[in-house]
Amino acid sequence: MYRIYSALIEIVAAAVFIIPIWCIYNKLCFHSWKRTIIYMVFGFYFTAVLALVGFPNIASLKIDFTVNVIPFLDMVSDFINACLNVLLFVPFGFFLPILWDKFRNIKNIALMGFIVTSLIEISQIFTFRTSDINDIITNTVGTIIGYFIAHRITDNFTKRIFSNSKMGDFYIICVSVVFIMFFFQPFISSLLWEMVL
């Protein structure tokens, strides 16, 4: 429960920067308030993911080379954590094909799930967390499950999707969230923690 509460604090802290920056992006890049709002939902989800996985920030960098490179080691004994890792990335696999047509292909969505989770695990070398091959496997599986849910709900991506979303928007969202989470969010989040404690 504490981790969920903590993630909510992180989302609010990141929102202080995300909302005004993306409102400016709306005028310059996104050109649609509806699209911008959906992008913000995706951005807040991505912020929550980074908060939950312990993404590093400038205020608390610490190098720790605790790495598990043996697939499926302890996955059965920690089955609940494996399931939570799968669930964490289901929305990622759901959002991407609905928003960007490049990800309406199982190969591209699986590759993006693998790349993003691998980058997250590599970043955990600079935190107190263990970089784990099992997290890459489970998060990629979650991404693929999300893809199939989106595929089903949209009738093979023919309904309830956003057309004309540019891939540049995806990179803007991801890079700005990572930048905000690394450089700015820790300072706002510490203020918020002081207010709620």
PDB file of C-alpha atoms in Angstrom:
ATOM      1  CA  MET A   1       0.000   0.000   0.000  1.00  0.00           C
ATOM      2  CA  TYR A   2       2.881   2.324   0.815  1.00  0.00           C
ATOM      3  CA  ARG A   3       4.311   1.899  -2.707  1.00  0.00           C
ATOM      4  CA  ILE A   4       0.985   2.870  -4.281  1.00  0.00           C
ATOM      5  CA  TYR A   5       0.712   5.910  -1.997  1.00  0.00           C
ATOM      6  CA  SER A   6       4.307   6.817  -2.838  1.00  0.00           C
ATOM      7  CA  ALA A   7       3.604   6.464  -6.576  1.00  0.00           C
ATOM      8  CA  LEU A   8       0.641   8.856  -6.233  1.00  0.00           C
ATOM      9  CA  ILE A   9       2.917  11.430  -4.578  1.00  0.00           C
ATOM     10  CA  GLU A  10       5.409  11.002  -7.435  1.00  0.00           C
ATOM     11  CA  ILE A  11       2.666  11.460 -10.056  1.00  0.00           C
ATOM     12  CA  VAL A  12       1.475  14.679  -8.414  1.00  0.00           C
ATOM     13  CA  ALA A  13       5.071  15.938  -8.181  1.00  0.00           C
ATOM     14  CA  ALA A  14       5.709  15.146 -11.850  1.00  0.00           C
ATOM     15  CA  ALA A  15       2.355  16.682 -12.853  1.00  0.00           C
ATOM     16  CA  VAL A  16       3.626  20.075 -11.640  1.00  0.00           C
ATOM     17  CA  PHE A  17       5.971  19.984 -14.640  1.00  0.00           C
ATOM     18  CA  ILE A  18       4.146  17.711 -17.101  1.00  0.00           C
ATOM     19  CA  ILE A  19       0.882  19.644 -17.316  1.00  0.00           C
ATOM     20  CA  PRO A  20       2.320  23.080 -18.213  1.00  0.00           C
ATOM     21  CA  ILE A  21       4.999  21.643 -20.503  1.00  0.00           C
ATOM     22  CA  TRP A  22       2.509  19.518 -22.434  1.00  0.00           C
ATOM     23  CA  CYS A  23       0.009  22.386 -22.663  1.00  0.00           C
ATOM     24  CA  ILE A  24       2.780  24.247 -24.498  1.00  0.00           C
ATOM     25  CA  TYR A  25       3.474  21.096 -26.561  1.00  0.00           C
ATOM     26  CA  ASN A  26      -0.218  21.026 -27.465  1.00  0.00           C
ATOM     27  CA  LYS A  27       0.162  24.359 -29.261  1.00  0.00           C
ATOM     28  CA  LEU A  28       3.500  23.449 -30.849  1.00  0.00           C
ATOM     29  CA  CYS A  29       3.252  19.711 -31.551  1.00  0.00           C
ATOM     30  CA  PHE A  30       0.122  17.822 -30.505  1.00  0.00           C
ATOM     31  CA  HIS A  31      -2.500  20.212 -32.025  1.00  0.00           C
ATOM     32  CA  SER A  32      -5.447  18.544 -30.278  1.00  0.00           C
ATOM     33  CA  TRP A  33      -6.628  18.912 -26.687  1.00  0.00           C
ATOM     34  CA  LYS A  34      -8.249  15.482 -26.780  1.00  0.00           C
ATOM     35  CA  ARG A  35      -4.994  13.896 -27.905  1.00  0.00           C
ATOM     36  CA  THR A  36      -3.025  15.935 -25.355  1.00  0.00           C
ATOM     37  CA  ILE A  37      -5.274  14.732 -22.502  1.00  0.00           C
ATOM     38  CA  ILE A  38      -4.845  11.084 -23.584  1.00  0.00           C
ATOM     39  CA  TYR A  39      -1.104  11.688 -23.847  1.00  0.00           C
ATOM     40  CA  MET A  40      -1.159  13.074 -20.290  1.00  0.00           C
ATOM     41  CA  VAL A  41      -2.947   9.946 -19.053  1.00  0.00           C
ATOM     42  CA  PHE A  42      -0.259   7.833 -20.725  1.00  0.00           C
ATOM     43  CA  GLY A  43       2.445  10.133 -19.313  1.00  0.00           C
ATOM     44  CA  PHE A  44       1.059   9.852 -15.773  1.00  0.00           C
ATOM     45  CA  TYR A  45       0.898   6.074 -16.155  1.00  0.00           C
ATOM     46  CA  PHE A  46       4.537   6.039 -17.315  1.00  0.00           C
ATOM     47  CA  THR A  47       5.436   8.294 -14.366  1.00  0.00           C
ATOM     48  CA  ALA A  48       3.768   5.811 -11.994  1.00  0.00           C
ATOM     49  CA  VAL A  49       5.719   2.945 -13.581  1.00  0.00           C
ATOM     50  CA  LEU A  50       9.023   4.761 -13.081  1.00  0.00           C
ATOM     51  CA  ALA A  51       8.071   5.601  -9.484  1.00  0.00           C
ATOM     52  CA  LEU A  52       7.060   2.004  -8.697  1.00  0.00           C
ATOM     53  CA  VAL A  53      10.193   0.442 -10.190  1.00  0.00           C
ATOM     54  CA  GLY A  54      12.494   2.829  -8.336  1.00  0.00           C
ATOM     55  CA  PHE A  55      13.790   4.863 -11.283  1.00  0.00           C
ATOM     56  CA  PRO A  56      16.900   6.808 -10.208  1.00  0.00           C
ATOM     57  CA  ASN A  57      16.927  10.564  -9.694  1.00  0.00           C
ATOM     58  CA  ILE A  58      19.629  13.162  -9.342  1.00  0.00           C
ATOM     59  CA  ALA A  59      19.089  13.489  -5.582  1.00  0.00           C
ATOM     60  CA  SER A  60      19.696   9.837  -4.736  1.00  0.00           C
ATOM     61  CA  LEU A  61      22.109   8.277  -7.218  1.00  0.00           C
ATOM     62  CA  LYS A  62      23.909   5.236  -5.879  1.00  0.00           C
ATOM     63  CA  ILE A  63      25.739   2.622  -7.938  1.00  0.00           C
ATOM     64  CA  ASP A  64      24.833  -0.930  -6.962  1.00  0.00           C
ATOM     65  CA  PHE A  65      25.734  -3.784  -9.303  1.00  0.00           C
ATOM     66  CA  THR A  66      23.256  -6.300  -7.916  1.00  0.00           C
ATOM     67  CA  VAL A  67      22.181  -8.098 -11.081  1.00  0.00           C
ATOM     68  CA  ASN A  68      20.341 -11.343 -11.779  1.00  0.00           C
ATOM     69  CA  VAL A  69      21.020 -12.604 -15.311  1.00  0.00           C
ATOM     70  CA  ILE A  70      19.653 -16.132 -14.805  1.00  0.00           C
ATOM     71  CA  PRO A  71      16.145 -16.353 -16.288  1.00  0.00           C
ATOM     72  CA  PHE A  72      13.322 -17.711 -14.087  1.00  0.00           C
ATOM     73  CA  LEU A  73      15.531 -17.837 -10.983  1.00  0.00           C
ATOM     74  CA  ASP A  74      13.234 -17.378  -7.959  1.00  0.00           C
ATOM     75  CA  MET A  75      10.310 -16.500 -10.248  1.00  0.00           C
ATOM     76  CA  VAL A  76       8.156 -19.374  -8.959  1.00  0.00           C
ATOM     77  CA  SER A  77       8.935 -18.659  -5.300  1.00  0.00           C
ATOM     78  CA  ASP A  78       8.120 -14.969  -5.873  1.00  0.00           C
ATOM     79  CA  PHE A  79       5.096 -15.665  -8.068  1.00  0.00           C
ATOM     80  CA  ILE A  80       3.029 -12.727  -6.748  1.00  0.00           C
ATOM     81  CA  ASN A  81       5.783 -10.252  -7.646  1.00  0.00           C
ATOM     82  CA  ALA A  82       6.066 -11.803 -11.129  1.00  0.00           C
ATOM     83  CA  CYS A  83       2.299 -11.378 -11.633  1.00  0.00           C
ATOM     84  CA  LEU A  84       2.474  -7.752 -10.449  1.00  0.00           C
ATOM     85  CA  ASN A  85       5.294  -7.101 -12.931  1.00  0.00           C
ATOM     86  CA  VAL A  86       3.133  -8.517 -15.717  1.00  0.00           C
ATOM     87  CA  LEU A  87       0.159  -6.348 -14.655  1.00  0.00           C
ATOM     88  CA  LEU A  88       2.327  -3.230 -14.416  1.00  0.00           C
ATOM     89  CA  PHE A  89       3.063  -3.293 -18.152  1.00  0.00           C
ATOM     90  CA  VAL A  90      -0.365  -4.350 -19.471  1.00  0.00           C
ATOM     91  CA  PRO A  91      -1.408  -0.662 -19.826  1.00  0.00           C
ATOM     92  CA  PHE A  92       1.835   0.033 -21.722  1.00  0.00           C
ATOM     93  CA  GLY A  93       0.922  -2.613 -24.300  1.00  0.00           C
ATOM     94  CA  PHE A  94      -2.643  -1.287 -24.349  1.00  0.00           C
ATOM     95  CA  PHE A  95      -1.883   2.430 -24.823  1.00  0.00           C
ATOM     96  CA  LEU A  96       0.792   2.157 -27.505  1.00  0.00           C
ATOM     97  CA  PRO A  97      -1.214   0.505 -30.309  1.00  0.00           C
ATOM     98  CA  ILE A  98      -4.285   2.641 -29.572  1.00  0.00           C
ATOM     99  CA  LEU A  99      -2.235   5.827 -29.879  1.00  0.00           C
ATOM    100  CA  TRP A 100       0.422   5.005 -32.494  1.00  0.00           C
ATOM    101  CA  ASP A 101      -0.066   2.861 -35.591  1.00  0.00           C
ATOM    102  CA  LYS A 102       3.576   1.693 -35.567  1.00  0.00           C
ATOM    103  CA  PHE A 103       2.713  -0.403 -32.503  1.00  0.00           C
ATOM    104  CA  ARG A 104      -0.259  -2.147 -34.131  1.00  0.00           C
ATOM    105  CA  ASN A 105       2.132  -4.961 -34.893  1.00  0.00           C
ATOM    106  CA  ILE A 106       3.020  -7.673 -32.372  1.00  0.00           C
ATOM    107  CA  LYS A 107       6.714  -7.616 -33.281  1.00  0.00           C
ATOM    108  CA  ASN A 108       7.044  -3.842 -32.741  1.00  0.00           C
ATOM    109  CA  ILE A 109       5.101  -3.846 -29.469  1.00  0.00           C
ATOM    110  CA  ALA A 110       7.110  -6.763 -28.061  1.00  0.00           C
ATOM    111  CA  LEU A 111      10.357  -5.065 -29.094  1.00  0.00           C
ATOM    112  CA  MET A 112       9.330  -1.763 -27.482  1.00  0.00           C
ATOM    113  CA  GLY A 113       8.264  -3.559 -24.292  1.00  0.00           C
ATOM    114  CA  PHE A 114      11.634  -5.308 -24.212  1.00  0.00           C
ATOM    115  CA  ILE A 115      13.606  -2.082 -24.882  1.00  0.00           C
ATOM    116  CA  VAL A 116      11.773   0.019 -22.287  1.00  0.00           C
ATOM    117  CA  THR A 117      11.969  -2.631 -19.572  1.00  0.00           C
ATOM    118  CA  SER A 118      15.634  -3.290 -20.362  1.00  0.00           C
ATOM    119  CA  LEU A 119      16.414   0.427 -20.021  1.00  0.00           C
ATOM    120  CA  ILE A 120      14.537   0.517 -16.708  1.00  0.00           C
ATOM    121  CA  GLU A 121      16.490  -2.489 -15.422  1.00  0.00           C
ATOM    122  CA  ILE A 122      19.809  -0.963 -16.535  1.00  0.00           C
ATOM    123  CA  SER A 123      18.856   2.295 -14.762  1.00  0.00           C
ATOM    124  CA  GLN A 124      18.341   0.330 -11.537  1.00  0.00           C
ATOM    125  CA  ILE A 125      22.114  -0.133 -11.340  1.00  0.00           C
ATOM    126  CA  PHE A 126      22.043   3.473 -10.057  1.00  0.00           C
ATOM    127  CA  THR A 127      19.519   2.712  -7.307  1.00  0.00           C
ATOM    128  CA  PHE A 128      19.114   0.372  -4.345  1.00  0.00           C
ATOM    129  CA  ARG A 129      17.160  -2.121  -6.494  1.00  0.00           C
ATOM    130  CA  THR A 130      18.301  -5.324  -8.194  1.00  0.00           C
ATOM    131  CA  SER A 131      18.455  -5.414 -11.989  1.00  0.00           C
ATOM    132  CA  ASP A 132      16.668  -8.634 -12.888  1.00  0.00           C
ATOM    133  CA  ILE A 133      16.212 -10.501 -16.180  1.00  0.00           C
ATOM    134  CA  ASN A 134      12.932 -11.859 -14.785  1.00  0.00           C
ATOM    135  CA  ASP A 135      11.510  -8.310 -14.652  1.00  0.00           C
ATOM    136  CA  ILE A 136      12.362  -7.859 -18.327  1.00  0.00           C
ATOM    137  CA  ILE A 137      10.589 -11.131 -19.166  1.00  0.00           C
ATOM    138  CA  THR A 138       7.470 -10.423 -17.088  1.00  0.00           C
ATOM    139  CA  ASN A 139       7.169  -6.784 -18.177  1.00  0.00           C
ATOM    140  CA  THR A 140       7.497  -7.770 -21.840  1.00  0.00           C
ATOM    141  CA  VAL A 141       4.814 -10.439 -21.357  1.00  0.00           C
ATOM    142  CA  GLY A 142       2.583  -7.766 -19.759  1.00  0.00           C
ATOM    143  CA  THR A 143       3.150  -5.494 -22.755  1.00  0.00           C
ATOM    144  CA  ILE A 144       2.119  -8.276 -25.144  1.00  0.00           C
ATOM    145  CA  ILE A 145      -1.012  -9.052 -23.083  1.00  0.00           C
ATOM    146  CA  GLY A 146      -1.944  -5.355 -23.206  1.00  0.00           C
ATOM    147  CA  TYR A 147      -1.508  -5.431 -26.977  1.00  0.00           C
ATOM    148  CA  PHE A 148      -3.939  -8.355 -27.330  1.00  0.00           C
ATOM    149  CA  ILE A 149      -6.488  -6.626 -25.076  1.00  0.00           C
ATOM    150  CA  ALA A 150      -6.265  -3.484 -27.246  1.00  0.00           C
ATOM    151  CA  HIS A 151      -6.488  -5.644 -30.386  1.00  0.00           C
ATOM    152  CA  ARG A 152      -9.686  -7.231 -29.099  1.00  0.00           C
ATOM    153  CA  ILE A 153     -11.343  -4.032 -27.826  1.00  0.00           C
ATOM    154  CA  THR A 154     -10.646  -2.101 -31.032  1.00  0.00           C
ATOM    155  CA  ASP A 155     -11.722  -4.890 -33.421  1.00  0.00           C
ATOM    156  CA  ASN A 156      -8.265  -5.326 -34.933  1.00  0.00           C
ATOM    157  CA  PHE A 157      -7.459  -1.603 -34.491  1.00  0.00           C
ATOM    158  CA  THR A 158     -10.366  -0.397 -36.617  1.00  0.00           C
ATOM    159  CA  LYS A 159     -12.345   1.342 -33.814  1.00  0.00           C
ATOM    160  CA  ARG A 160     -11.551   3.524 -30.796  1.00  0.00           C
ATOM    161  CA  ILE A 161      -8.015   4.352 -31.890  1.00  0.00           C
ATOM    162  CA  PHE A 162      -6.197   7.627 -32.478  1.00  0.00           C
ATOM    163  CA  SER A 163      -5.157   8.189 -36.041  1.00  0.00           C
ATOM    164  CA  ASN A 164      -2.393  10.501 -37.208  1.00  0.00           C
ATOM    165  CA  SER A 165      -0.439  10.338 -33.946  1.00  0.00           C
ATOM    166  CA  LYS A 166       3.203  10.981 -34.740  1.00  0.00           C
ATOM    167  CA  MET A 167       6.003   8.788 -33.418  1.00  0.00           C
ATOM    168  CA  GLY A 168       7.729  12.013 -32.392  1.00  0.00           C
ATOM    169  CA  ASP A 169       4.935  12.498 -29.840  1.00  0.00           C
ATOM    170  CA  PHE A 170       5.796   9.141 -28.258  1.00  0.00           C
ATOM    171  CA  TYR A 171       9.442  10.139 -27.911  1.00  0.00           C
ATOM    172  CA  ILE A 172       8.510  13.590 -26.538  1.00  0.00           C
ATOM    173  CA  ILE A 173       6.315  11.980 -23.875  1.00  0.00           C
ATOM    174  CA  CYS A 174       8.849   9.339 -22.813  1.00  0.00           C
ATOM    175  CA  VAL A 175      11.897  11.614 -22.839  1.00  0.00           C
ATOM    176  CA  SER A 176      10.114  14.454 -21.012  1.00  0.00           C
ATOM    177  CA  VAL A 177       8.796  12.076 -18.306  1.00  0.00           C
ATOM    178  CA  VAL A 178      12.267  10.529 -17.809  1.00  0.00           C
ATOM    179  CA  PHE A 179      13.875  14.005 -17.739  1.00  0.00           C
ATOM    180  CA  ILE A 180      11.325  15.332 -15.228  1.00  0.00           C
ATOM    181  CA  MET A 181      11.543  12.218 -13.040  1.00  0.00           C
ATOM    182  CA  PHE A 182      15.345  12.349 -12.986  1.00  0.00           C
ATOM    183  CA  PHE A 183      15.987  16.084 -12.537  1.00  0.00           C
ATOM    184  CA  PHE A 184      12.936  17.875 -11.093  1.00  0.00           C
ATOM    185  CA  GLN A 185      10.425  15.534  -9.509  1.00  0.00           C
ATOM    186  CA  PRO A 186      12.512  14.557  -6.437  1.00  0.00           C
ATOM    187  CA  PHE A 187      12.536  18.150  -5.156  1.00  0.00           C
ATOM    188  CA  ILE A 188       8.784  18.657  -5.529  1.00  0.00           C
ATOM    189  CA  SER A 189       8.071  15.195  -4.139  1.00  0.00           C
ATOM    190  CA  SER A 190      10.131  15.914  -0.993  1.00  0.00           C
ATOM    191  CA  LEU A 191       8.031  19.059  -0.424  1.00  0.00           C
ATOM    192  CA  LEU A 192       4.824  17.049  -0.859  1.00  0.00           C
ATOM    193  CA  TRP A 193       6.053  14.393   1.609  1.00  0.00           C
ATOM    194  CA  GLU A 194       6.705  17.121   4.167  1.00  0.00           C
ATOM    195  CA  MET A 195       3.160  18.449   3.676  1.00  0.00           C
ATOM    196  CA  VAL A 196       1.473  15.065   4.150  1.00  0.00           C
ATOM    197  CA  LEU A 197       3.570  13.840   7.076  1.00  0.00           C
TER     198      LEU A 197
END
